[in-house]
Amino acid sequence: MPITLDVKNGGFSFHGTSFTKTKDKNKLLEPYDKQVSNYGLVLEMLPTEEEAAALNQQIGNARFVRNAYLKARNEFYQEHKMEADPKKKTLTVSTYKKDYLPKLKEENSFLKISDKFALENAISHVDDAFNRFFKHESGFPKFTNRWKPNGNKYTTNMTNNNIAIESMCRGKAIIPCIKLPKVGRIAIALPYHTTVDNVIPPFCEIKTATITREGSRYYVSLGLEKIVALYHPKKEVTMDRVFGLDLGLKSYCVYGTNEKKIKVDNPRWIKKHEKRLRRF
């Protein structure tokens, strides 16, 4: 289903999906002189032992499925590499999700407690790695394990408000937390001078959450999306409108335009008064 745009009360909402989401969204926003701005927010999580075990389970399951798809894709290519049609040589993401993943879940019951988006994203990440390899942007995809950075993370998607920054009671205290699918609410450390209400700017939506384990610490990286005014870069700037400033060593600075430059000498106060400073 292609991406469509609904505009209500000055707000914008998208429906559908595509392989080029940002490009398609920006095209739909052009008549409104708007564009999509994507950025991230990293927060440290403070899980209890039980919550850490739940996060480790999700990370391990995503790693297991990633390696399983990589193995199946390599074996599929070896079996079909003599095919004339290049498309028949590749075990695609859609085929693996439809024909292989359900069977994998039946054979490994621990996968049934996984967040489905975590498993699907793990498969997509392998496909992205192959695409980068074919474009000569990276090496051949390799299997991962718990001692590698890409084996200690998983990504889930926002749907039906399953990811949110909220407040929860722990004892007599009210603390900030993040709600994650299949894991629940986990305490987080907010940036300085921020609260649960303003840590995410208004009209900004959470799209993804990537959970990463670094040693004994856990972090969540939120992928945020906001609709902003369309940026119109100037195509040409005349030299008389350019003002520059250069800090140096021989001179304190040189500033001015292309036609007129002003030099400010370096006073060298320390060198001039170093004997007085030493005496003091």
PDB file of C-alpha atoms in Angstrom:
ATOM      1  CA  MET A   1       0.000   0.000   0.000  1.00  0.00           C
ATOM      2  CA  PRO A   2       1.558   3.327  -1.059  1.00  0.00           C
ATOM      3  CA  ILE A   3       1.985   6.142   1.457  1.00  0.00           C
ATOM      4  CA  THR A   4      -0.916   8.605   1.709  1.00  0.00           C
ATOM      5  CA  LEU A   5      -1.243  11.868   3.637  1.00  0.00           C
ATOM      6  CA  ASP A   6      -4.123  13.133   5.801  1.00  0.00           C
ATOM      7  CA  VAL A   7      -4.249  16.768   6.965  1.00  0.00           C
ATOM      8  CA  LYS A   8      -6.528  17.578   9.899  1.00  0.00           C
ATOM      9  CA  ASN A   9      -6.490  20.720  12.060  1.00  0.00           C
ATOM     10  CA  GLY A  10      -3.036  21.644  10.827  1.00  0.00           C
ATOM     11  CA  GLY A  11      -1.610  18.219  11.685  1.00  0.00           C
ATOM     12  CA  PHE A  12      -0.147  15.698   9.257  1.00  0.00           C
ATOM     13  CA  SER A  13      -0.546  11.917   9.438  1.00  0.00           C
ATOM     14  CA  PHE A  14       0.760   9.280   7.033  1.00  0.00           C
ATOM     15  CA  HIS A  15      -0.654   5.878   6.157  1.00  0.00           C
ATOM     16  CA  GLY A  16       0.887   3.007   4.239  1.00  0.00           C
ATOM     17  CA  THR A  17       4.495   2.066   3.631  1.00  0.00           C
ATOM     18  CA  SER A  18       7.156   1.947   0.921  1.00  0.00           C
ATOM     19  CA  PHE A  19      10.843   1.254   0.450  1.00  0.00           C
ATOM     20  CA  THR A  20      11.564   5.012   0.208  1.00  0.00           C
ATOM     21  CA  LYS A  21       9.433   6.354   3.063  1.00  0.00           C
ATOM     22  CA  THR A  22      11.171   9.684   3.646  1.00  0.00           C
ATOM     23  CA  LYS A  23      11.345  10.530  -0.055  1.00  0.00           C
ATOM     24  CA  ASP A  24       7.652   9.723  -0.591  1.00  0.00           C
ATOM     25  CA  LYS A  25       6.601  11.669   2.507  1.00  0.00           C
ATOM     26  CA  ASN A  26       8.562  14.746   1.448  1.00  0.00           C
ATOM     27  CA  LYS A  27       6.936  14.620  -1.988  1.00  0.00           C
ATOM     28  CA  LEU A  28       3.468  14.609  -0.390  1.00  0.00           C
ATOM     29  CA  LEU A  29       4.430  17.537   1.892  1.00  0.00           C
ATOM     30  CA  GLU A  30       5.771  19.776  -0.899  1.00  0.00           C
ATOM     31  CA  PRO A  31       2.406  21.538  -1.548  1.00  0.00           C
ATOM     32  CA  TYR A  32       2.347  22.531   2.153  1.00  0.00           C
ATOM     33  CA  ASP A  33       5.962  23.810   2.100  1.00  0.00           C
ATOM     34  CA  LYS A  34       6.919  21.183   4.692  1.00  0.00           C
ATOM     35  CA  GLN A  35       9.416  18.357   4.971  1.00  0.00           C
ATOM     36  CA  VAL A  36      10.249  15.433   7.267  1.00  0.00           C
ATOM     37  CA  SER A  37      13.043  15.819   9.814  1.00  0.00           C
ATOM     38  CA  ASN A  38      14.444  12.606  11.333  1.00  0.00           C
ATOM     39  CA  TYR A  39      16.787  12.512  14.316  1.00  0.00           C
ATOM     40  CA  GLY A  40      17.557  10.376  17.353  1.00  0.00           C
ATOM     41  CA  LEU A  41      17.453  10.581  21.133  1.00  0.00           C
ATOM     42  CA  VAL A  42      19.615   8.240  23.247  1.00  0.00           C
ATOM     43  CA  LEU A  43      18.585   7.513  26.850  1.00  0.00           C
ATOM     44  CA  GLU A  44      20.155   5.224  29.426  1.00  0.00           C
ATOM     45  CA  MET A  45      17.871   2.605  30.912  1.00  0.00           C
ATOM     46  CA  LEU A  46      18.064   1.473  34.542  1.00  0.00           C
ATOM     47  CA  PRO A  47      16.512  -2.017  34.523  1.00  0.00           C
ATOM     48  CA  THR A  48      16.088  -4.325  37.468  1.00  0.00           C
ATOM     49  CA  GLU A  49      17.533  -7.865  37.271  1.00  0.00           C
ATOM     50  CA  GLU A  50      14.226  -9.227  35.953  1.00  0.00           C
ATOM     51  CA  GLU A  51      13.918  -6.440  33.376  1.00  0.00           C
ATOM     52  CA  ALA A  52      17.538  -6.924  32.287  1.00  0.00           C
ATOM     53  CA  ALA A  53      16.830 -10.626  31.777  1.00  0.00           C
ATOM     54  CA  ALA A  54      13.818  -9.733  29.596  1.00  0.00           C
ATOM     55  CA  LEU A  55      15.947  -7.351  27.509  1.00  0.00           C
ATOM     56  CA  ASN A  56      18.655  -9.995  27.158  1.00  0.00           C
ATOM     57  CA  GLN A  57      16.036 -12.454  25.927  1.00  0.00           C
ATOM     58  CA  GLN A  58      14.874 -10.058  23.207  1.00  0.00           C
ATOM     59  CA  ILE A  59      18.476  -9.295  22.192  1.00  0.00           C
ATOM     60  CA  GLY A  60      19.357 -13.000  22.059  1.00  0.00           C
ATOM     61  CA  ASN A  61      16.258 -13.890  20.043  1.00  0.00           C
ATOM     62  CA  ALA A  62      16.955 -11.157  17.486  1.00  0.00           C
ATOM     63  CA  ARG A  63      20.550 -12.368  17.183  1.00  0.00           C
ATOM     64  CA  PHE A  64      19.365 -15.968  16.736  1.00  0.00           C
ATOM     65  CA  VAL A  65      16.981 -15.047  13.902  1.00  0.00           C
ATOM     66  CA  ARG A  66      19.578 -12.835  12.241  1.00  0.00           C
ATOM     67  CA  ASN A  67      22.077 -15.682  12.107  1.00  0.00           C
ATOM     68  CA  ALA A  68      19.384 -18.142  10.997  1.00  0.00           C
ATOM     69  CA  TYR A  69      18.391 -15.949   8.047  1.00  0.00           C
ATOM     70  CA  LEU A  70      22.017 -15.373   7.064  1.00  0.00           C
ATOM     71  CA  LYS A  71      22.659 -19.119   7.095  1.00  0.00           C
ATOM     72  CA  ALA A  72      19.480 -19.888   5.122  1.00  0.00           C
ATOM     73  CA  ARG A  73      20.257 -17.192   2.569  1.00  0.00           C
ATOM     74  CA  ASN A  74      23.787 -18.491   1.999  1.00  0.00           C
ATOM     75  CA  GLU A  75      22.521 -22.060   1.613  1.00  0.00           C
ATOM     76  CA  PHE A  76      19.740 -20.929  -0.731  1.00  0.00           C
ATOM     77  CA  TYR A  77      22.268 -19.219  -2.980  1.00  0.00           C
ATOM     78  CA  GLN A  78      24.489 -22.319  -3.116  1.00  0.00           C
ATOM     79  CA  GLU A  79      21.486 -24.393  -4.198  1.00  0.00           C
ATOM     80  CA  HIS A  80      20.216 -21.928  -6.833  1.00  0.00           C
ATOM     81  CA  LYS A  81      23.357 -20.152  -8.057  1.00  0.00           C
ATOM     82  CA  MET A  82      23.051 -21.817 -11.480  1.00  0.00           C
ATOM     83  CA  GLU A  83      19.644 -20.224 -12.112  1.00  0.00           C
ATOM     84  CA  ALA A  84      19.550 -17.879 -15.097  1.00  0.00           C
ATOM     85  CA  ASP A  85      17.250 -15.391 -13.371  1.00  0.00           C
ATOM     86  CA  PRO A  86      19.227 -13.429 -10.691  1.00  0.00           C
ATOM     87  CA  LYS A  87      16.070 -12.985  -8.600  1.00  0.00           C
ATOM     88  CA  LYS A  88      15.750 -16.754  -8.161  1.00  0.00           C
ATOM     89  CA  LYS A  89      19.196 -16.935  -6.556  1.00  0.00           C
ATOM     90  CA  THR A  90      18.220 -14.881  -3.506  1.00  0.00           C
ATOM     91  CA  LEU A  91      16.110 -15.857  -0.513  1.00  0.00           C
ATOM     92  CA  THR A  92      14.214 -12.603  -0.103  1.00  0.00           C
ATOM     93  CA  VAL A  93      13.037 -11.108   3.174  1.00  0.00           C
ATOM     94  CA  SER A  94       9.361 -11.578   2.300  1.00  0.00           C
ATOM     95  CA  THR A  95       9.879 -15.246   1.371  1.00  0.00           C
ATOM     96  CA  TYR A  96      11.806 -15.959   4.567  1.00  0.00           C
ATOM     97  CA  LYS A  97       9.145 -14.299   6.748  1.00  0.00           C
ATOM     98  CA  LYS A  98       6.382 -16.252   5.031  1.00  0.00           C
ATOM     99  CA  ASP A  99       7.916 -19.714   4.585  1.00  0.00           C
ATOM    100  CA  TYR A 100      10.817 -20.010   7.023  1.00  0.00           C
ATOM    101  CA  LEU A 101      10.151 -17.858  10.093  1.00  0.00           C
ATOM    102  CA  PRO A 102       6.916 -19.601  11.249  1.00  0.00           C
ATOM    103  CA  LYS A 103       8.697 -22.969  11.110  1.00  0.00           C
ATOM    104  CA  LEU A 104      11.672 -21.535  12.998  1.00  0.00           C
ATOM    105  CA  LYS A 105       9.317 -20.352  15.757  1.00  0.00           C
ATOM    106  CA  GLU A 106       7.727 -23.806  15.997  1.00  0.00           C
ATOM    107  CA  GLU A 107      11.131 -25.473  16.366  1.00  0.00           C
ATOM    108  CA  ASN A 108      12.362 -22.902  18.902  1.00  0.00           C
ATOM    109  CA  SER A 109       9.603 -22.077  21.385  1.00  0.00           C
ATOM    110  CA  PHE A 110      11.597 -19.251  23.017  1.00  0.00           C
ATOM    111  CA  LEU A 111      11.051 -17.171  19.863  1.00  0.00           C
ATOM    112  CA  LYS A 112       7.316 -17.023  20.586  1.00  0.00           C
ATOM    113  CA  ILE A 113       7.888 -14.551  23.422  1.00  0.00           C
ATOM    114  CA  SER A 114       9.771 -12.199  21.092  1.00  0.00           C
ATOM    115  CA  ASP A 115       8.588  -8.850  19.844  1.00  0.00           C
ATOM    116  CA  LYS A 116       7.679  -9.584  16.213  1.00  0.00           C
ATOM    117  CA  PHE A 117       9.194  -6.321  14.986  1.00  0.00           C
ATOM    118  CA  ALA A 118      12.505  -7.190  16.654  1.00  0.00           C
ATOM    119  CA  LEU A 119      12.687 -10.413  14.625  1.00  0.00           C
ATOM    120  CA  GLU A 120      11.549  -8.801  11.373  1.00  0.00           C
ATOM    121  CA  ASN A 121      14.059  -5.964  11.739  1.00  0.00           C
ATOM    122  CA  ALA A 122      16.845  -8.464  12.421  1.00  0.00           C
ATOM    123  CA  ILE A 123      16.030 -10.099   9.070  1.00  0.00           C
ATOM    124  CA  SER A 124      15.883  -6.726   7.296  1.00  0.00           C
ATOM    125  CA  HIS A 125      19.277  -5.757   8.711  1.00  0.00           C
ATOM    126  CA  VAL A 126      20.835  -8.795   7.031  1.00  0.00           C
ATOM    127  CA  ASP A 127      19.219  -7.813   3.733  1.00  0.00           C
ATOM    128  CA  ASP A 128      20.571  -4.261   4.129  1.00  0.00           C
ATOM    129  CA  ALA A 129      24.043  -5.696   4.790  1.00  0.00           C
ATOM    130  CA  PHE A 130      23.873  -7.691   1.529  1.00  0.00           C
ATOM    131  CA  ASN A 131      22.721  -4.596  -0.374  1.00  0.00           C
ATOM    132  CA  ARG A 132      25.697  -2.619   0.958  1.00  0.00           C
ATOM    133  CA  PHE A 133      28.010  -5.512   0.030  1.00  0.00           C
ATOM    134  CA  PHE A 134      26.751  -5.591  -3.563  1.00  0.00           C
ATOM    135  CA  LYS A 135      27.272  -1.820  -3.779  1.00  0.00           C
ATOM    136  CA  HIS A 136      30.861  -2.284  -2.530  1.00  0.00           C
ATOM    137  CA  GLU A 137      30.130  -0.212   0.574  1.00  0.00           C
ATOM    138  CA  SER A 138      31.012  -2.935   3.102  1.00  0.00           C
ATOM    139  CA  GLY A 139      32.298  -6.485   3.422  1.00  0.00           C
ATOM    140  CA  PHE A 140      30.351  -9.724   3.150  1.00  0.00           C
ATOM    141  CA  PRO A 141      27.804 -10.121   5.991  1.00  0.00           C
ATOM    142  CA  LYS A 142      29.098 -12.231   8.874  1.00  0.00           C
ATOM    143  CA  PHE A 143      27.479 -14.156  11.687  1.00  0.00           C
ATOM    144  CA  THR A 144      27.287 -12.325  14.985  1.00  0.00           C
ATOM    145  CA  ASN A 145      27.505 -13.303  18.646  1.00  0.00           C
ATOM    146  CA  ARG A 146      27.161 -11.776  22.108  1.00  0.00           C
ATOM    147  CA  TRP A 147      30.738 -10.464  22.022  1.00  0.00           C
ATOM    148  CA  LYS A 148      30.134  -8.300  18.937  1.00  0.00           C
ATOM    149  CA  PRO A 149      28.351  -4.905  19.016  1.00  0.00           C
ATOM    150  CA  ASN A 150      25.764  -5.889  16.381  1.00  0.00           C
ATOM    151  CA  GLY A 151      24.930  -8.977  18.444  1.00  0.00           C
ATOM    152  CA  ASN A 152      23.936  -6.938  21.491  1.00  0.00           C
ATOM    153  CA  LYS A 153      21.050  -4.893  20.136  1.00  0.00           C
ATOM    154  CA  TYR A 154      17.613  -5.135  18.604  1.00  0.00           C
ATOM    155  CA  THR A 155      15.193  -2.689  16.977  1.00  0.00           C
ATOM    156  CA  THR A 156      11.434  -2.490  17.357  1.00  0.00           C
ATOM    157  CA  ASN A 157       8.832  -0.294  15.668  1.00  0.00           C
ATOM    158  CA  MET A 158       6.179   2.008  17.031  1.00  0.00           C
ATOM    159  CA  THR A 159       2.605   0.839  16.523  1.00  0.00           C
ATOM    160  CA  ASN A 160      -0.545   1.475  18.580  1.00  0.00           C
ATOM    161  CA  ASN A 161       1.435   3.482  21.161  1.00  0.00           C
ATOM    162  CA  ASN A 162       3.518   0.433  22.165  1.00  0.00           C
ATOM    163  CA  ILE A 163       6.572   2.694  22.747  1.00  0.00           C
ATOM    164  CA  ALA A 164       6.204   5.700  25.054  1.00  0.00           C
ATOM    165  CA  ILE A 165       7.989   7.727  27.700  1.00  0.00           C
ATOM    166  CA  GLU A 166       5.856   7.781  30.835  1.00  0.00           C
ATOM    167  CA  SER A 167       5.980   8.031  34.627  1.00  0.00           C
ATOM    168  CA  MET A 168       5.634   5.113  37.013  1.00  0.00           C
ATOM    169  CA  CYS A 169       5.601   4.539  40.764  1.00  0.00           C
ATOM    170  CA  ARG A 170       8.460   2.643  42.365  1.00  0.00           C
ATOM    171  CA  GLY A 171       7.938   2.502  46.082  1.00  0.00           C
ATOM    172  CA  LYS A 172       6.981   6.017  47.136  1.00  0.00           C
ATOM    173  CA  ALA A 173       8.815   7.691  44.256  1.00  0.00           C
ATOM    174  CA  ILE A 174       7.508   8.648  40.825  1.00  0.00           C
ATOM    175  CA  ILE A 175      10.224   8.070  38.235  1.00  0.00           C
ATOM    176  CA  PRO A 176      10.457   8.403  34.437  1.00  0.00           C
ATOM    177  CA  CYS A 177      10.317   5.212  32.404  1.00  0.00           C
ATOM    178  CA  ILE A 178      10.033   3.937  28.849  1.00  0.00           C
ATOM    179  CA  LYS A 179       7.400   1.446  27.751  1.00  0.00           C
ATOM    180  CA  LEU A 180       8.683  -1.243  25.391  1.00  0.00           C
ATOM    181  CA  PRO A 181       6.713  -4.091  23.753  1.00  0.00           C
ATOM    182  CA  LYS A 182       7.087  -7.535  25.372  1.00  0.00           C
ATOM    183  CA  VAL A 183       9.273  -6.005  28.118  1.00  0.00           C
ATOM    184  CA  GLY A 184       7.105  -3.435  29.887  1.00  0.00           C
ATOM    185  CA  ARG A 185       8.143  -0.255  31.676  1.00  0.00           C
ATOM    186  CA  ILE A 186      11.814   0.325  32.494  1.00  0.00           C
ATOM    187  CA  ALA A 187      13.240   3.263  34.431  1.00  0.00           C
ATOM    188  CA  ILE A 188      15.329   5.720  32.423  1.00  0.00           C
ATOM    189  CA  ALA A 189      17.663   8.646  33.117  1.00  0.00           C
ATOM    190  CA  LEU A 190      16.427  11.829  31.462  1.00  0.00           C
ATOM    191  CA  PRO A 191      18.752  14.551  30.157  1.00  0.00           C
ATOM    192  CA  TYR A 192      19.398  17.525  32.445  1.00  0.00           C
ATOM    193  CA  HIS A 193      16.528  20.057  32.672  1.00  0.00           C
ATOM    194  CA  THR A 194      14.046  17.751  30.912  1.00  0.00           C
ATOM    195  CA  THR A 195      10.902  16.024  32.143  1.00  0.00           C
ATOM    196  CA  VAL A 196       8.641  13.256  30.879  1.00  0.00           C
ATOM    197  CA  ASP A 197       6.431  15.892  29.275  1.00  0.00           C
ATOM    198  CA  ASN A 198       9.085  17.793  27.307  1.00  0.00           C
ATOM    199  CA  VAL A 199      11.878  15.281  26.607  1.00  0.00           C
ATOM    200  CA  ILE A 200      10.210  14.708  23.228  1.00  0.00           C
ATOM    201  CA  PRO A 201       9.289  17.996  21.465  1.00  0.00           C
ATOM    202  CA  PRO A 202       5.658  18.737  20.532  1.00  0.00           C
ATOM    203  CA  PHE A 203       4.368  17.279  17.242  1.00  0.00           C
ATOM    204  CA  CYS A 204       7.281  14.829  17.240  1.00  0.00           C
ATOM    205  CA  GLU A 205       6.564  11.103  16.877  1.00  0.00           C
ATOM    206  CA  ILE A 206       8.542   8.047  17.952  1.00  0.00           C
ATOM    207  CA  LYS A 207       9.064   5.718  14.992  1.00  0.00           C
ATOM    208  CA  THR A 208      11.598   3.150  16.222  1.00  0.00           C
ATOM    209  CA  ALA A 209      13.477   2.133  19.349  1.00  0.00           C
ATOM    210  CA  THR A 210      16.870   0.417  19.273  1.00  0.00           C
ATOM    211  CA  ILE A 211      17.903  -1.241  22.539  1.00  0.00           C
ATOM    212  CA  THR A 212      21.657  -1.722  23.006  1.00  0.00           C
ATOM    213  CA  ARG A 213      23.603  -3.539  25.714  1.00  0.00           C
ATOM    214  CA  GLU A 214      27.114  -2.290  26.494  1.00  0.00           C
ATOM    215  CA  GLY A 215      28.604  -4.422  29.235  1.00  0.00           C
ATOM    216  CA  SER A 216      26.180  -4.145  32.145  1.00  0.00           C
ATOM    217  CA  ARG A 217      24.547  -0.938  30.886  1.00  0.00           C
ATOM    218  CA  TYR A 218      21.514  -0.617  28.616  1.00  0.00           C
ATOM    219  CA  TYR A 219      20.571   2.221  26.272  1.00  0.00           C
ATOM    220  CA  VAL A 220      17.580   2.976  24.081  1.00  0.00           C
ATOM    221  CA  SER A 221      17.937   5.060  20.930  1.00  0.00           C
ATOM    222  CA  LEU A 222      14.619   6.528  19.807  1.00  0.00           C
ATOM    223  CA  GLY A 223      14.139   7.325  16.143  1.00  0.00           C
ATOM    224  CA  LEU A 224      12.035  10.500  16.038  1.00  0.00           C
ATOM    225  CA  GLU A 225      10.195  12.148  13.171  1.00  0.00           C
ATOM    226  CA  LYS A 226       8.939  15.729  12.994  1.00  0.00           C
ATOM    227  CA  ILE A 227       7.322  17.821  10.260  1.00  0.00           C
ATOM    228  CA  VAL A 228       9.216  21.098   9.811  1.00  0.00           C
ATOM    229  CA  ALA A 229       9.205  24.014   7.389  1.00  0.00           C
ATOM    230  CA  LEU A 230      10.773  23.211   4.032  1.00  0.00           C
ATOM    231  CA  TYR A 231      14.367  24.385   3.826  1.00  0.00           C
ATOM    232  CA  HIS A 232      15.150  26.576   0.818  1.00  0.00           C
ATOM    233  CA  PRO A 233      18.926  26.938   0.389  1.00  0.00           C
ATOM    234  CA  LYS A 234      20.211  30.029  -1.368  1.00  0.00           C
ATOM    235  CA  LYS A 235      21.424  29.127  -4.827  1.00  0.00           C
ATOM    236  CA  GLU A 236      23.881  32.022  -5.100  1.00  0.00           C
ATOM    237  CA  VAL A 237      25.606  34.324  -2.607  1.00  0.00           C
ATOM    238  CA  THR A 238      27.642  37.329  -3.743  1.00  0.00           C
ATOM    239  CA  MET A 239      31.094  37.844  -2.215  1.00  0.00           C
ATOM    240  CA  ASP A 240      30.207  41.262  -0.789  1.00  0.00           C
ATOM    241  CA  ARG A 241      27.688  39.511   1.533  1.00  0.00           C
ATOM    242  CA  VAL A 242      30.300  37.137   3.003  1.00  0.00           C
ATOM    243  CA  PHE A 243      31.927  38.117   6.301  1.00  0.00           C
ATOM    244  CA  GLY A 244      34.794  36.013   7.634  1.00  0.00           C
ATOM    245  CA  LEU A 245      36.848  35.784  10.812  1.00  0.00           C
ATOM    246  CA  ASP A 246      40.119  33.889  11.233  1.00  0.00           C
ATOM    247  CA  LEU A 247      41.792  33.321  14.602  1.00  0.00           C
ATOM    248  CA  GLY A 248      45.556  32.878  14.479  1.00  0.00           C
ATOM    249  CA  LEU A 249      48.834  32.870  16.432  1.00  0.00           C
ATOM    250  CA  LYS A 250      50.796  35.810  15.034  1.00  0.00           C
ATOM    251  CA  SER A 251      47.636  37.924  15.003  1.00  0.00           C
ATOM    252  CA  TYR A 252      44.762  37.589  17.424  1.00  0.00           C
ATOM    253  CA  CYS A 253      42.333  37.560  14.489  1.00  0.00           C
ATOM    254  CA  VAL A 254      41.698  38.888  10.989  1.00  0.00           C
ATOM    255  CA  TYR A 255      38.129  39.699  10.032  1.00  0.00           C
ATOM    256  CA  GLY A 256      36.247  41.502   7.320  1.00  0.00           C
ATOM    257  CA  THR A 257      34.896  41.078   3.806  1.00  0.00           C
ATOM    258  CA  ASN A 258      36.554  40.287   0.511  1.00  0.00           C
ATOM    259  CA  GLU A 259      37.276  43.995  -0.076  1.00  0.00           C
ATOM    260  CA  LYS A 260      38.238  45.140   3.425  1.00  0.00           C
ATOM    261  CA  LYS A 261      40.128  43.173   6.084  1.00  0.00           C
ATOM    262  CA  ILE A 262      40.911  44.317   9.639  1.00  0.00           C
ATOM    263  CA  LYS A 263      43.828  42.864  11.583  1.00  0.00           C
ATOM    264  CA  VAL A 264      43.798  42.672  15.386  1.00  0.00           C
ATOM    265  CA  ASP A 265      47.237  42.241  16.970  1.00  0.00           C
ATOM    266  CA  ASN A 266      47.884  39.592  19.571  1.00  0.00           C
ATOM    267  CA  PRO A 267      48.466  41.443  22.881  1.00  0.00           C
ATOM    268  CA  ARG A 268      50.530  38.531  24.306  1.00  0.00           C
ATOM    269  CA  TRP A 269      49.699  39.579  27.863  1.00  0.00           C
ATOM    270  CA  ILE A 270      51.094  36.415  29.430  1.00  0.00           C
ATOM    271  CA  LYS A 271      54.489  36.752  27.769  1.00  0.00           C
ATOM    272  CA  LYS A 272      54.627  40.465  28.616  1.00  0.00           C
ATOM    273  CA  HIS A 273      53.819  39.994  32.298  1.00  0.00           C
ATOM    274  CA  GLU A 274      55.175  36.492  32.960  1.00  0.00           C
ATOM    275  CA  LYS A 275      57.871  37.853  35.323  1.00  0.00           C
ATOM    276  CA  ARG A 276      55.232  39.693  37.363  1.00  0.00           C
ATOM    277  CA  LEU A 277      53.030  36.600  37.396  1.00  0.00           C
ATOM    278  CA  ARG A 278      55.919  34.440  38.556  1.00  0.00           C
ATOM    279  CA  ARG A 279      56.771  36.920  41.289  1.00  0.00           C
ATOM    280  CA  PHE A 280      53.137  37.082  42.441  1.00  0.00           C
TER     281      PHE A 280
END
